[in-house]
Coordinates of C-alpha atoms (C1' of nucleotides) in Angstrom, one line a residue:
Chain A
M1 CA -26.5 44.6 -26.9
P2 CA -26.8 42.8 -23.4
L3 CA -24.3 44.3 -20.7
E4 CA -23.1 40.8 -19.7
R5 CA -21.2 40.7 -22.8
F6 CA -19.1 43.7 -21.4
E7 CA -18.1 42.2 -18.3
E8 CA -14.4 42.3 -19.0
V9 CA -14.8 45.9 -20.3
R10 CA -16.4 46.9 -17.1
A11 CA -13.2 45.6 -15.3
L12 CA -10.8 48.0 -17.1
P13 CA -9.4 50.8 -15.2
L14 CA -11.0 53.1 -17.6
F15 CA -14.7 52.0 -16.9
S16 CA -14.5 50.1 -13.3
E17 CA -15.4 53.1 -11.4
I18 CA -17.9 54.7 -13.4
S19 CA -21.8 54.8 -12.7
E20 CA -24.0 52.0 -14.1
A21 CA -25.8 54.6 -16.1
S22 CA -22.8 55.9 -17.6
F23 CA -21.6 52.5 -18.4
S24 CA -24.8 51.5 -20.1
A25 CA -24.7 54.8 -22.3
L26 CA -21.2 53.8 -23.2
M27 CA -21.9 50.3 -24.2
R28 CA -25.3 50.9 -25.8
G29 CA -23.5 51.8 -29.1
A30 CA -20.4 49.8 -28.6
Y31 CA -19.6 46.5 -30.1
V32 CA -17.1 43.9 -29.9
Q33 CA -15.4 42.3 -33.0
N34 CA -13.1 39.7 -33.9
F35 CA -10.3 40.3 -36.4
P36 CA -7.7 38.0 -38.1
P37 CA -4.2 38.9 -38.1
H38 CA -2.6 41.8 -40.2
T39 CA -6.0 43.4 -40.4
E40 CA -5.6 47.4 -40.6
L41 CA -8.2 48.7 -38.1
V42 CA -7.7 52.5 -38.5
T43 CA -5.7 54.5 -40.8
E44 CA -4.1 57.7 -39.7
G45 CA -5.7 60.7 -40.9
D46 CA -9.2 59.1 -40.6
P47 CA -11.8 60.8 -38.3
A48 CA -11.7 59.3 -34.8
D49 CA -15.2 57.7 -34.7
F50 CA -14.5 55.1 -32.3
L51 CA -12.4 54.5 -29.1
H52 CA -10.8 51.1 -29.3
V53 CA -10.0 48.7 -26.7
V54 CA -7.9 45.5 -27.2
A55 CA -9.9 42.9 -25.5
S56 CA -7.4 40.1 -26.7
G57 CA -4.7 39.6 -29.2
W58 CA -1.9 42.1 -30.0
V59 CA -2.3 45.3 -31.9
E60 CA 0.4 47.6 -33.4
L61 CA 0.2 51.2 -33.7
F62 CA 2.4 52.6 -36.5
S63 CA 2.8 55.4 -38.9
S64 CA 4.1 56.0 -42.3
W65 CA 5.5 58.9 -44.3
S66 CA 6.9 58.7 -47.7
D67 CA 7.4 55.1 -48.2
R68 CA 8.7 54.7 -44.8
E69 CA 6.9 53.0 -41.8
T70 CA 7.6 52.8 -38.1
C71 CA 6.1 51.0 -35.1
M72 CA 5.1 53.4 -32.4
T73 CA 3.4 51.2 -29.8
L74 CA 2.8 47.5 -29.2
L75 CA -0.6 46.9 -27.6
R76 CA -1.7 44.1 -25.4
P77 CA -5.1 43.8 -23.5
Y78 CA -6.3 45.9 -22.2
G79 CA -4.8 48.8 -24.0
T80 CA -6.9 51.7 -25.5
F81 CA -6.3 53.6 -28.8
I82 CA -6.7 56.3 -29.9
L83 CA -8.1 58.2 -27.0
A84 CA -6.5 61.7 -27.7
A85 CA -8.1 61.7 -31.1
T86 CA -11.3 60.5 -29.8
I87 CA -11.4 63.3 -27.1
K88 CA -10.3 66.0 -29.4
D89 CA -12.6 65.1 -32.2
R90 CA -9.4 65.3 -34.6
P91 CA -8.0 62.8 -37.0
Y92 CA -6.0 59.8 -35.9
L93 CA -2.3 60.5 -35.7
L94 CA -1.5 56.8 -36.0
S95 CA -2.7 53.7 -37.7
A96 CA -3.5 50.5 -36.1
R97 CA -3.4 47.0 -37.3
T98 CA -3.8 43.5 -35.8
L99 CA -0.6 41.3 -35.4
T100 CA -2.4 38.4 -34.3
K101 CA -6.0 37.3 -34.1
S102 CA -7.7 39.9 -31.7
R103 CA -10.9 41.0 -30.2
I104 CA -11.5 44.7 -30.2
I105 CA -14.1 46.7 -28.4
M106 CA -15.2 49.8 -30.4
I107 CA -17.1 52.7 -28.5
P108 CA -18.5 55.5 -30.5
S109 CA -16.4 58.6 -29.9
E110 CA -19.6 60.8 -29.7
D111 CA -20.7 58.7 -26.7
I112 CA -17.3 59.0 -25.0
R113 CA -17.5 62.7 -25.3
D114 CA -21.2 62.8 -24.1
V115 CA -20.5 60.6 -20.9
F116 CA -17.3 62.5 -20.2
D117 CA -19.3 65.6 -20.1
G118 CA -21.7 64.5 -17.6
D119 CA -19.5 62.1 -15.3
S120 CA -16.6 63.5 -13.7
V121 CA -15.5 59.9 -12.5
F122 CA -15.4 58.9 -16.2
A123 CA -13.5 62.3 -16.9
K124 CA -11.1 61.4 -14.2
S125 CA -10.3 58.0 -15.6
I126 CA -10.1 59.2 -19.1
V127 CA -7.4 61.7 -17.8
R128 CA -5.6 58.9 -16.0
E129 CA -5.4 57.0 -19.2
L130 CA -4.3 59.9 -21.4
A131 CA -1.7 60.9 -18.9
I132 CA -0.3 57.4 -19.0
S133 CA -0.2 57.3 -22.7
Y134 CA 1.3 60.7 -22.9
R135 CA 4.0 59.8 -20.5
E136 CA 4.6 56.5 -22.3
S137 CA 5.2 58.6 -25.6
I138 CA 7.7 60.8 -24.0
R139 CA 9.4 57.8 -22.6
H140 CA 9.6 56.2 -26.0
T141 CA 10.9 59.6 -27.6
K142 CA 13.7 59.6 -24.8
N143 CA 14.6 56.1 -25.6
I144 CA 14.9 56.9 -29.2
K145 CA 16.7 60.3 -28.9
L146 CA 19.2 59.4 -26.1
R147 CA 20.3 56.0 -26.8
T148 CA 22.1 54.1 -29.6
S149 CA 20.3 51.2 -31.3
V150 CA 22.3 48.6 -29.2
E151 CA 21.5 50.5 -25.8
R152 CA 17.8 50.5 -26.8
L153 CA 17.9 46.7 -27.5
A154 CA 19.9 46.0 -24.2
N155 CA 17.3 47.9 -22.2
Y156 CA 14.5 46.0 -24.0
V157 CA 16.1 42.8 -23.0
V158 CA 16.6 43.8 -19.5
K159 CA 13.2 45.0 -19.1
H160 CA 11.5 42.0 -20.6
H161 CA 13.8 39.6 -18.7
A162 CA 12.7 41.1 -15.5
H163 CA 8.9 41.1 -16.5
A164 CA 9.2 37.4 -17.5
G165 CA 10.4 36.7 -13.9
G166 CA 14.2 37.2 -14.4
G167 CA 14.9 33.4 -14.7
G168 CA 17.8 33.9 -17.1
S169 CA 15.6 33.4 -20.3
F170 CA 12.6 34.6 -21.9
T171 CA 10.8 34.6 -25.2
L172 CA 10.2 37.7 -27.4
D173 CA 6.6 38.0 -28.1
V174 CA 6.8 39.9 -31.2
E175 CA 8.6 39.3 -34.4
K176 CA 11.9 40.6 -34.7
K177 CA 11.0 42.7 -37.5
K178 CA 8.6 44.6 -35.5
L179 CA 10.7 44.8 -32.6
A180 CA 13.4 46.3 -35.0
S181 CA 11.0 48.9 -36.1
F182 CA 9.8 49.7 -32.6
L183 CA 13.1 50.3 -31.5
G184 CA 14.1 52.4 -34.4
M185 CA 16.4 50.4 -36.6
T186 CA 16.2 47.9 -39.4
P187 CA 15.9 44.1 -38.9
E188 CA 19.5 43.6 -40.2
N189 CA 20.8 46.0 -37.6
L190 CA 18.7 44.2 -34.9
S191 CA 20.4 41.1 -35.7
R192 CA 23.8 42.9 -35.3
A193 CA 22.7 44.6 -32.1
F194 CA 22.0 41.2 -30.7
A195 CA 25.3 40.0 -31.9
A196 CA 26.9 42.9 -30.1
L197 CA 25.3 41.8 -26.9
K198 CA 27.0 38.4 -26.9
N199 CA 29.8 40.2 -25.1
H200 CA 27.3 40.8 -22.3
G201 CA 25.9 37.3 -22.2
V202 CA 23.0 37.4 -24.5
E203 CA 22.4 34.3 -26.4
V204 CA 19.7 34.2 -29.1
S205 CA 18.0 31.1 -30.3
G206 CA 15.0 31.9 -32.5
S207 CA 12.7 34.1 -30.4
T208 CA 14.3 32.6 -27.1
I209 CA 16.8 34.8 -25.3
L210 CA 19.1 33.5 -22.9
L211 CA 21.1 35.5 -20.4
S212 CA 24.2 34.0 -19.0
D213 CA 25.1 37.2 -17.2
P214 CA 22.1 39.4 -16.3
A215 CA 24.4 41.6 -14.2
D216 CA 26.8 42.4 -16.8
L217 CA 24.0 43.2 -19.4
E218 CA 22.4 45.3 -16.9
A219 CA 25.6 47.2 -16.1
F220 CA 25.8 48.0 -19.8
A221 CA 22.3 49.0 -20.4
R222 CA 22.0 51.2 -17.5
P223 CA 18.2 51.1 -17.3
Y224 CA 16.7 54.3 -16.0
F225 CA 13.3 54.5 -14.3
L226 CA 12.4 57.7 -16.1
I227 CA 12.7 56.0 -19.7
D228 CA 12.1 52.3 -18.8
D229 CA 9.7 51.9 -16.1
Chain B
M1 CA -2.4 87.2 -3.6
P2 CA -5.1 89.4 -5.2
L3 CA -6.9 87.8 -8.1
E4 CA -6.2 90.7 -10.5
R5 CA -2.7 89.5 -10.7
F6 CA -4.0 86.5 -12.6
E7 CA -5.9 88.3 -15.1
E8 CA -3.8 86.8 -17.9
V9 CA -3.9 83.4 -16.4
R10 CA -7.7 83.7 -16.4
A11 CA -7.5 84.2 -20.2
L12 CA -5.8 80.9 -20.8
P13 CA -7.7 78.1 -22.5
L14 CA -7.1 75.9 -19.5
F15 CA -8.7 78.4 -17.2
S16 CA -11.0 80.7 -19.2
E17 CA -14.2 78.7 -18.7
I18 CA -14.0 77.6 -15.2
S19 CA -16.2 79.1 -12.4
E20 CA -15.0 82.0 -10.3
A21 CA -14.9 79.6 -7.2
S22 CA -12.7 77.2 -9.0
F23 CA -10.3 79.8 -10.3
S24 CA -10.0 81.3 -6.9
A25 CA -9.3 78.0 -5.4
L26 CA -6.5 77.3 -8.0
M27 CA -5.1 81.0 -7.5
R28 CA -5.1 80.9 -3.8
G29 CA -1.8 79.0 -3.5
A30 CA -0.5 80.1 -6.9
Y31 CA 2.3 82.3 -7.4
V32 CA 4.1 84.2 -10.3
Q33 CA 7.7 84.4 -10.5
N34 CA 10.3 86.0 -12.9
F35 CA 13.4 83.9 -13.7
P36 CA 16.7 84.8 -15.3
P37 CA 17.7 82.9 -18.5
H38 CA 19.3 79.6 -18.2
T39 CA 17.4 78.6 -14.8
E40 CA 16.7 75.2 -14.1
L41 CA 12.9 75.3 -13.0
V42 CA 12.3 71.5 -12.8
T43 CA 14.5 68.4 -12.7
E44 CA 13.3 65.2 -14.1
G45 CA 12.6 62.6 -11.3
D46 CA 11.4 65.4 -8.9
P47 CA 8.0 65.0 -7.5
A48 CA 5.4 67.0 -9.4
D49 CA 4.6 69.7 -6.8
F50 CA 3.3 72.4 -9.2
L51 CA 1.7 72.8 -12.5
H52 CA 3.7 75.5 -14.5
V53 CA 2.5 78.0 -16.8
V54 CA 4.7 79.9 -19.2
A55 CA 3.5 83.6 -19.0
S56 CA 6.5 85.2 -20.9
G57 CA 9.7 84.2 -22.2
W58 CA 10.8 80.8 -23.5
V59 CA 11.2 77.7 -21.8
E60 CA 12.8 74.4 -22.9
L61 CA 11.9 70.8 -21.8
F62 CA 14.6 68.5 -21.9
S63 CA 16.0 65.2 -20.8
S64 CA 19.3 63.5 -20.1
W65 CA 20.7 60.1 -19.9
S66 CA 24.3 59.0 -19.5
D67 CA 26.0 62.3 -20.4
R68 CA 23.7 62.9 -23.4
E69 CA 20.8 65.6 -23.3
T70 CA 18.1 66.3 -25.8
C71 CA 15.6 68.9 -26.3
M72 CA 12.2 67.7 -26.2
T73 CA 9.8 70.8 -26.4
L74 CA 10.3 74.5 -26.8
L75 CA 7.7 76.4 -25.0
R76 CA 6.3 79.9 -25.5
P77 CA 3.5 81.5 -23.7
Y78 CA 1.1 80.2 -22.8
G79 CA 2.3 76.7 -22.7
T80 CA 1.9 74.6 -19.7
F81 CA 4.3 71.8 -18.2
I82 CA 4.3 69.2 -16.7
L83 CA 0.5 68.5 -16.7
A84 CA 0.6 64.7 -17.0
A85 CA 2.9 64.3 -14.0
T86 CA 0.7 66.6 -12.0
I87 CA -2.5 64.9 -12.7
K88 CA -1.0 61.4 -11.9
D89 CA 1.0 62.7 -9.1
R90 CA 4.1 60.9 -10.5
P91 CA 7.9 62.3 -11.0
Y92 CA 8.6 64.6 -13.8
L93 CA 9.7 62.8 -16.9
L94 CA 11.4 65.8 -18.2
S95 CA 13.5 68.8 -16.9
A96 CA 12.6 72.5 -17.7
R97 CA 15.0 75.5 -17.9
T98 CA 14.3 79.1 -18.9
L99 CA 16.1 80.1 -22.2
T100 CA 15.3 83.7 -21.9
K101 CA 14.1 85.7 -19.0
S102 CA 10.5 84.3 -18.4
R103 CA 7.7 84.6 -16.1
I104 CA 6.3 81.5 -14.8
I105 CA 2.9 80.9 -13.0
M106 CA 3.2 77.8 -10.4
I107 CA 0.0 76.2 -9.2
P108 CA 0.3 73.5 -6.4
S109 CA -0.5 70.1 -8.0
E110 CA -2.8 69.4 -5.1
D111 CA -5.0 72.2 -5.9
I112 CA -5.0 71.4 -9.5
R113 CA -6.3 67.7 -8.4
D114 CA -8.8 69.0 -6.1
V115 CA -10.3 71.4 -8.4
F116 CA -10.4 68.7 -11.1
D117 CA -12.2 66.4 -9.0
G118 CA -15.1 68.9 -8.1
D119 CA -15.3 70.7 -11.6
S120 CA -16.1 69.0 -14.6
V121 CA -15.5 72.1 -16.7
F122 CA -12.0 72.1 -15.8
A123 CA -11.5 68.5 -16.0
K124 CA -12.6 68.9 -19.6
S125 CA -10.0 71.7 -20.1
I126 CA -7.4 69.6 -18.6
V127 CA -8.1 66.8 -20.9
R128 CA -7.9 69.1 -23.9
E129 CA -4.6 70.4 -22.9
L130 CA -3.4 67.0 -22.1
A131 CA -4.6 65.5 -25.5
I132 CA -2.9 68.4 -27.4
S133 CA 0.3 67.7 -25.6
Y134 CA 0.0 64.2 -26.2
R135 CA -0.5 64.5 -29.9
E136 CA 2.3 67.0 -30.0
S137 CA 4.6 64.4 -28.4
I138 CA 3.5 61.8 -31.1
R139 CA 4.3 63.9 -33.9
H140 CA 7.6 64.8 -32.6
T141 CA 8.5 61.0 -32.4
K142 CA 7.0 60.5 -35.9
N143 CA 9.2 63.4 -37.2
I144 CA 12.3 61.8 -35.5
K145 CA 11.6 58.2 -36.5
L146 CA 10.3 58.7 -40.1
R147 CA 12.6 61.6 -41.5
T148 CA 16.4 62.0 -41.9
S149 CA 18.0 65.1 -40.2
V150 CA 18.0 67.2 -43.5
E151 CA 14.2 66.3 -44.1
R152 CA 13.5 67.4 -40.4
L153 CA 15.3 70.8 -40.9
A154 CA 13.4 71.3 -44.3
N155 CA 10.2 70.7 -42.6
Y156 CA 11.1 73.0 -39.8
V157 CA 12.0 75.8 -42.2
V158 CA 8.8 75.3 -44.3
K159 CA 6.7 75.4 -41.1
H160 CA 8.2 78.6 -39.6
H161 CA 8.4 80.2 -42.9
A162 CA 4.7 80.0 -43.2
H163 CA 4.1 80.7 -39.5
A164 CA 6.1 84.0 -40.1
G165 CA 3.9 85.0 -43.0
G166 CA 5.5 83.4 -46.0
G167 CA 7.4 86.4 -47.2
G168 CA 10.4 84.7 -48.2
S169 CA 12.4 85.2 -45.1
F170 CA 12.1 84.7 -41.3
T171 CA 14.1 84.8 -38.1
L172 CA 15.0 81.6 -36.0
D173 CA 13.6 82.3 -32.5
V174 CA 16.0 79.9 -30.8
E175 CA 19.7 79.4 -30.9
K176 CA 20.8 76.8 -33.6
K177 CA 22.3 74.7 -30.8
K178 CA 18.9 74.2 -29.3
L179 CA 17.3 73.8 -32.6
A180 CA 19.8 71.0 -33.5
S181 CA 19.0 69.3 -30.2
F182 CA 15.3 69.6 -30.8
L183 CA 15.5 68.0 -34.3
G184 CA 17.6 65.3 -33.0
M185 CA 21.2 66.3 -34.2
T186 CA 24.3 67.9 -33.3
P187 CA 25.0 71.5 -33.9
E188 CA 27.8 70.6 -36.6
N189 CA 25.3 68.5 -38.2
L190 CA 22.7 71.3 -38.4
S191 CA 25.3 73.6 -40.0
R192 CA 25.7 70.9 -43.0
A193 CA 22.1 70.2 -43.1
F194 CA 21.5 74.0 -43.8
A195 CA 24.3 73.8 -46.4
A196 CA 22.6 70.8 -47.9
L197 CA 19.3 73.0 -48.4
K198 CA 21.2 75.5 -50.4
N199 CA 20.2 73.3 -53.4
H200 CA 16.7 74.3 -52.5
G201 CA 17.0 78.0 -52.2
V202 CA 17.8 78.3 -48.5
E203 CA 20.3 81.0 -47.6
V204 CA 21.6 81.3 -44.0
S205 CA 22.8 84.5 -42.6
G206 CA 23.0 84.4 -38.8
S207 CA 19.4 83.7 -37.6
T208 CA 17.9 84.9 -40.6
I209 CA 16.8 82.4 -42.9
L210 CA 16.1 83.6 -46.8
L211 CA 14.2 81.4 -49.1
S212 CA 14.6 82.0 -52.7
D213 CA 12.6 79.3 -53.9
P214 CA 9.9 78.2 -51.3
A215 CA 8.1 75.9 -53.8
D216 CA 11.2 73.9 -54.4
L217 CA 11.9 73.6 -50.7
E218 CA 8.3 72.6 -49.9
A219 CA 8.7 69.8 -52.8
F220 CA 11.6 68.5 -51.0
A221 CA 10.2 68.8 -47.5
R222 CA 6.9 67.0 -48.4
P223 CA 5.3 68.5 -45.3
Y224 CA 2.6 66.5 -44.0
F225 CA -0.4 67.5 -41.7
L226 CA -0.2 64.4 -39.3
I227 CA 3.4 65.4 -38.4
D228 CA 3.8 69.0 -38.9
D229 CA 0.3 70.7 -38.2
Chain C
dC1 C1' 38.2 95.4 -25.6
dG2 C1' 38.8 90.4 -23.8
dG3 C1' 36.6 86.4 -22.7
dT4 C1' 33.0 83.4 -23.4
dT5 C1' 29.8 80.8 -26.1
dC6 C1' 28.1 79.8 -30.3
dT7 C1' 28.7 78.6 -35.0
dT8 C1' 31.0 76.8 -38.9
dT9 C1' 34.6 73.9 -41.4
dG10 C1' 37.4 70.0 -42.0
dA11 C1' 39.0 65.3 -41.1
dG12 C1' 38.3 60.9 -39.4
dG13 C1' 35.5 57.2 -37.7
dA14 C1' 31.2 55.0 -35.6
dC15 C1' 26.8 54.1 -36.4
dC16 C1' 23.3 52.6 -39.3
dA17 C1' 20.9 51.7 -43.8
dT18 C1' 20.8 49.5 -48.2
dC19 C1' 21.4 45.8 -51.2
dA20 C1' 22.2 41.1 -52.1
dA21 C1' 22.6 36.3 -51.0
dT22 C1' 21.8 32.6 -48.0
dA23 C1' 19.9 30.1 -44.3
dC24 C1' 16.0 29.1 -41.6
dG25 C1' 11.1 28.3 -40.1
dC26 C1' 6.6 27.1 -41.2
dG27 C1' 2.6 26.1 -43.4
dT28 C1' 0.5 23.9 -47.7
dG29 C1' -0.1 20.6 -50.9
dG30 C1' 1.6 16.9 -53.5
Chain D
dC1 C1' 6.8 12.4 -45.1
dC2 C1' 8.9 15.3 -48.1
dA3 C1' 9.0 18.9 -51.6
dC4 C1' 8.0 23.4 -52.4
dG5 C1' 6.9 28.1 -51.7
dC6 C1' 6.8 32.1 -48.8
dG7 C1' 8.2 35.2 -45.5
dT8 C1' 11.4 36.1 -41.8
dA9 C1' 16.2 36.1 -40.1
dT10 C1' 20.9 36.2 -40.6
dT11 C1' 25.2 37.5 -42.8
dG12 C1' 28.5 40.2 -45.8
dA13 C1' 29.7 44.0 -48.4
dT14 C1' 29.2 48.7 -49.4
dG15 C1' 27.8 53.4 -48.9
dG16 C1' 25.5 57.1 -46.6
dT17 C1' 24.3 59.5 -42.5
dC18 C1' 25.6 61.2 -38.5
dC19 C1' 28.8 61.9 -34.5
dT20 C1' 33.2 63.0 -32.5
dC21 C1' 37.2 65.6 -32.4
dA22 C1' 39.9 69.8 -33.5
dA23 C1' 40.4 74.4 -34.9
dA24 C1' 39.1 78.5 -36.5
dG25 C1' 35.7 82.5 -37.2
dA26 C1' 31.6 85.0 -35.5
dA27 C1' 28.5 86.8 -32.1
dC28 C1' 27.6 88.1 -27.6
dC29 C1' 28.3 90.2 -23.1
dG30 C1' 30.4 92.0 -19.3

DNA sequence: CGGTTCTTTGAGGACCATCAATACGCGTGG
DNA sequence: CCACGCGTATTGATGGTCCTCAAAGAACCG
């Protein structure tokens, strides 16, 4: 497969600094594929044959146990999954499915491990990526264990409002059902949590969120950089 | 500091395969220190100046927000913390305190990063360690989000019973207050969760747990290798 | 032995899930 | 364009899970 097709991959933090030889070795067995929405890409417990990179679209990492399911991560370009399993050559701990039409880059795990062994620059990038994901996971756990559902929602709103420019309104980029699962609650409870935030100036209309008093909301949410940033 | 004092460190998975030169470079600025119980070793938000290794004793990694606190990890020898912060040169996301008298090895983060850059064997070890911790964190989150408190306790009991040999009884190695926090509940609720497990043959006497029907308990707990192993 | 902390038990209430019913949004096909 | 069907979102009623508060008992330590 010609390397030109991987220009966008080359630009990713994980690959931008490695040698041309290493990059070629990685891309030789790689391929890019388009998936429709709601397609299960990997299933937890499966062997980690490929490192996946989201090139476009939205991907959900989720997990199931005993008829229950929970959303663990929502991935946009250019997030990777599931690096730790690839490196350790162990089964995936999470399943992945597309939420929207998505383009996914898949690199054979064996190639990742081979290049990792020979290229310390790549090894460094891998570690950086791993460390980021690890810290993200810890933040997620802290959020779940230390906050009530309304507090989690309030902080989610504050964060995404700021990320959208802080203009007093923004649009939810995933469906509420998914957001609820990510925040560790039911869809019904998310509705009620939004209702509870009316007292702090949060108006909901479909997927549009309006903040009439961002300062008040933030005072309630008490965002904390060791959880939310 | 003479290298002989670091024989035990040399044997750790993180250091056992690296060159003598790299090991010397790491140990040059390292030191070993004994701490009494209930000593706060690092505080979340602090800069990550040292990689810590538990040489003996028990260490708790915990986190706080808004007058609440939760236990995130219980570390025995020879666990490390907090590697991700060290590598990324970012603030700690977690605090650490000793639970028992403990001996802790502290290695300057800068040395870790320097050796990491020059020694691909060490880099590989770092990645292995990071991947293990990351996967552990994901399991913890799955446990919290997918199970009720009684289910979490049941699986904890099943796991530690097996780890202790499966002889029908074992001893809790941390106080119940701490266990409750780790499992995401209050101490009161842990008591009631233990009471609920009486129906499945769990007898509690102080820190001794007796299982009269391990098969029944396991059927209730439904341990799952992608969460518990 | 006294004080401190941990653990347990009880009562009450907050939080959250479940179930059920309705309303809404959206794409499809008539 | 509208009717229909399907999934999502909301709202209400109810019950279960879990936390808080309080008090008493047990274990630990000086």
